XYZ file of C-alpha atoms in Angstrom:
138
model
C 7.513 -8.745 -12.557
C 7.368 -4.969 -12.617
C 8.503 -3.090 -15.678
C 11.999 -1.815 -16.247
C 10.952 1.687 -15.219
C 13.587 3.757 -13.465
C 13.589 4.006 -9.696
C 11.977 7.261 -8.563
C 13.994 9.267 -6.063
C 12.888 12.662 -4.745
C 13.935 14.932 -1.920
C 11.712 15.224 1.165
C 10.716 18.714 -0.026
C 9.678 17.363 -3.444
C 7.551 14.618 -1.829
C 6.018 17.128 0.601
C 5.008 19.391 -2.296
C 3.338 16.471 -4.116
C 1.578 14.678 -1.248
C -1.028 15.525 1.373
C 0.302 15.773 4.935
C -1.190 12.374 5.786
C 0.193 10.663 2.676
C 3.618 12.190 3.348
C 3.519 10.990 6.972
C 2.576 7.451 5.934
C 4.740 6.988 2.836
C 7.850 8.966 3.750
C 7.933 8.790 7.555
C 6.624 5.213 7.805
C 3.517 6.356 9.645
C 0.174 4.612 10.015
C -3.302 6.016 9.677
C -5.788 5.201 12.434
C -7.790 2.015 11.909
C -11.189 2.399 10.212
C -10.420 5.974 9.062
C -8.902 5.447 5.610
C -11.076 5.887 2.544
C -10.370 2.410 1.162
C -10.693 0.135 4.206
C -14.321 -0.736 3.320
C -14.282 0.200 -0.378
C -15.773 -2.424 -2.682
C -15.326 -0.608 -6.014
C -13.551 -2.637 -8.694
C -10.210 -1.442 -9.953
C -6.494 -1.269 -9.437
C -4.790 0.304 -6.435
C -1.743 2.381 -7.346
C 1.058 3.948 -5.316
C 0.014 7.467 -4.267
C 3.610 8.623 -4.847
C 4.549 7.235 -8.252
C 1.402 5.698 -9.751
C 2.821 2.175 -9.941
C 0.147 -0.562 -9.941
C 0.310 -2.400 -6.605
C -2.899 -4.316 -5.828
C -6.075 -5.344 -7.645
C -9.534 -5.134 -6.088
C -10.011 -8.843 -6.843
C -7.412 -9.675 -4.176
C -8.962 -7.279 -1.611
C -10.806 -8.794 1.338
C -12.325 -7.706 4.639
C -9.860 -8.709 7.335
C -11.743 -6.748 9.995
C -8.554 -4.909 10.930
C -9.586 -1.419 9.764
C -7.148 -1.115 6.863
C -7.457 -2.228 3.245
C -6.252 -5.830 3.080
C -5.088 -7.742 0.017
C -4.054 -11.369 -0.437
C -1.362 -10.579 -3.013
C 0.230 -7.768 -5.039
C -0.980 -7.164 -8.598
C 2.285 -8.659 -9.932
C 5.192 -10.456 -8.372
C 7.773 -7.778 -7.680
C 5.369 -4.811 -7.440
C 6.292 -4.416 -3.779
C 9.340 -5.134 -1.668
C 9.391 -6.455 1.877
C 11.758 -5.384 4.662
C 12.200 -6.460 8.255
C 10.690 -3.855 10.601
C 11.669 -3.947 14.276
C 10.073 -0.636 15.279
C 7.612 -0.218 18.143
C 9.104 -3.144 20.120
C 7.870 -5.777 17.661
C 9.078 -7.592 14.567
C 6.972 -7.213 11.426
C 7.439 -7.246 7.666
C 7.160 -3.800 6.093
C 5.798 -3.458 2.540
C 7.118 -0.697 0.262
C 6.541 0.254 -3.368
C 9.348 -1.256 -5.413
C 9.546 1.733 -7.753
C 9.762 4.609 -5.249
C 10.269 2.958 -1.812
C 7.085 4.512 -0.379
C 5.992 2.843 2.855
C 2.635 1.128 2.237
C 2.004 -0.945 5.355
C 2.848 -4.464 6.530
C 2.257 -8.072 5.474
C 1.136 -10.769 7.890
C 0.855 -14.586 7.535
C -2.836 -14.715 8.500
C -4.562 -14.119 5.171
C -6.845 -16.286 3.046
C -5.844 -19.121 0.720
C -4.095 -19.596 -1.568
C -1.336 -17.168 -0.467
C -2.102 -17.182 3.264
C -0.924 -13.559 3.349
C -2.625 -10.343 4.439
C -1.127 -7.193 2.978
C -2.412 -4.570 5.431
C -2.084 -1.294 3.507
C -2.695 2.322 4.522
C -5.330 4.090 2.401
C -3.106 7.191 2.462
C -0.427 5.302 0.503
C -2.633 4.204 -2.403
C -5.070 5.559 -4.976
C -7.845 3.549 -6.638
C -8.105 3.631 -10.421
C -11.659 2.376 -10.746
C -12.657 -0.043 -13.486
C -15.775 0.853 -15.414
C -18.443 -1.833 -15.218
C -21.584 -2.277 -17.282
C -24.501 -2.832 -14.920
């Protein structure tokens, strides 16, 4: 489960001052970056992906896989409860939206077509996350 950290709530102006235009559009207006344009869709660096808004740990590079969809894809969150899921009926379709549990930032969507063992594909916008790379000895 996530820690007992307080929920982060900011005004739109406070988020706009903190985030790039693209990150604001994605996380606060539930936007989507174009496929194959985000900086993490083909990133193979080891580390932990954190919420661009609040820094909460969301996904680990060990659960990242190439789904061929053009967005970073993960088979599971870093911990149970790191993200929340909501029904999304926008754009004339029904999907499951994924948001950061701590600050409610829109991250992307989850689909039931991922690899074992979870069978899930968390399709996440690069603009909603930041990679904290793990140092490796090579």
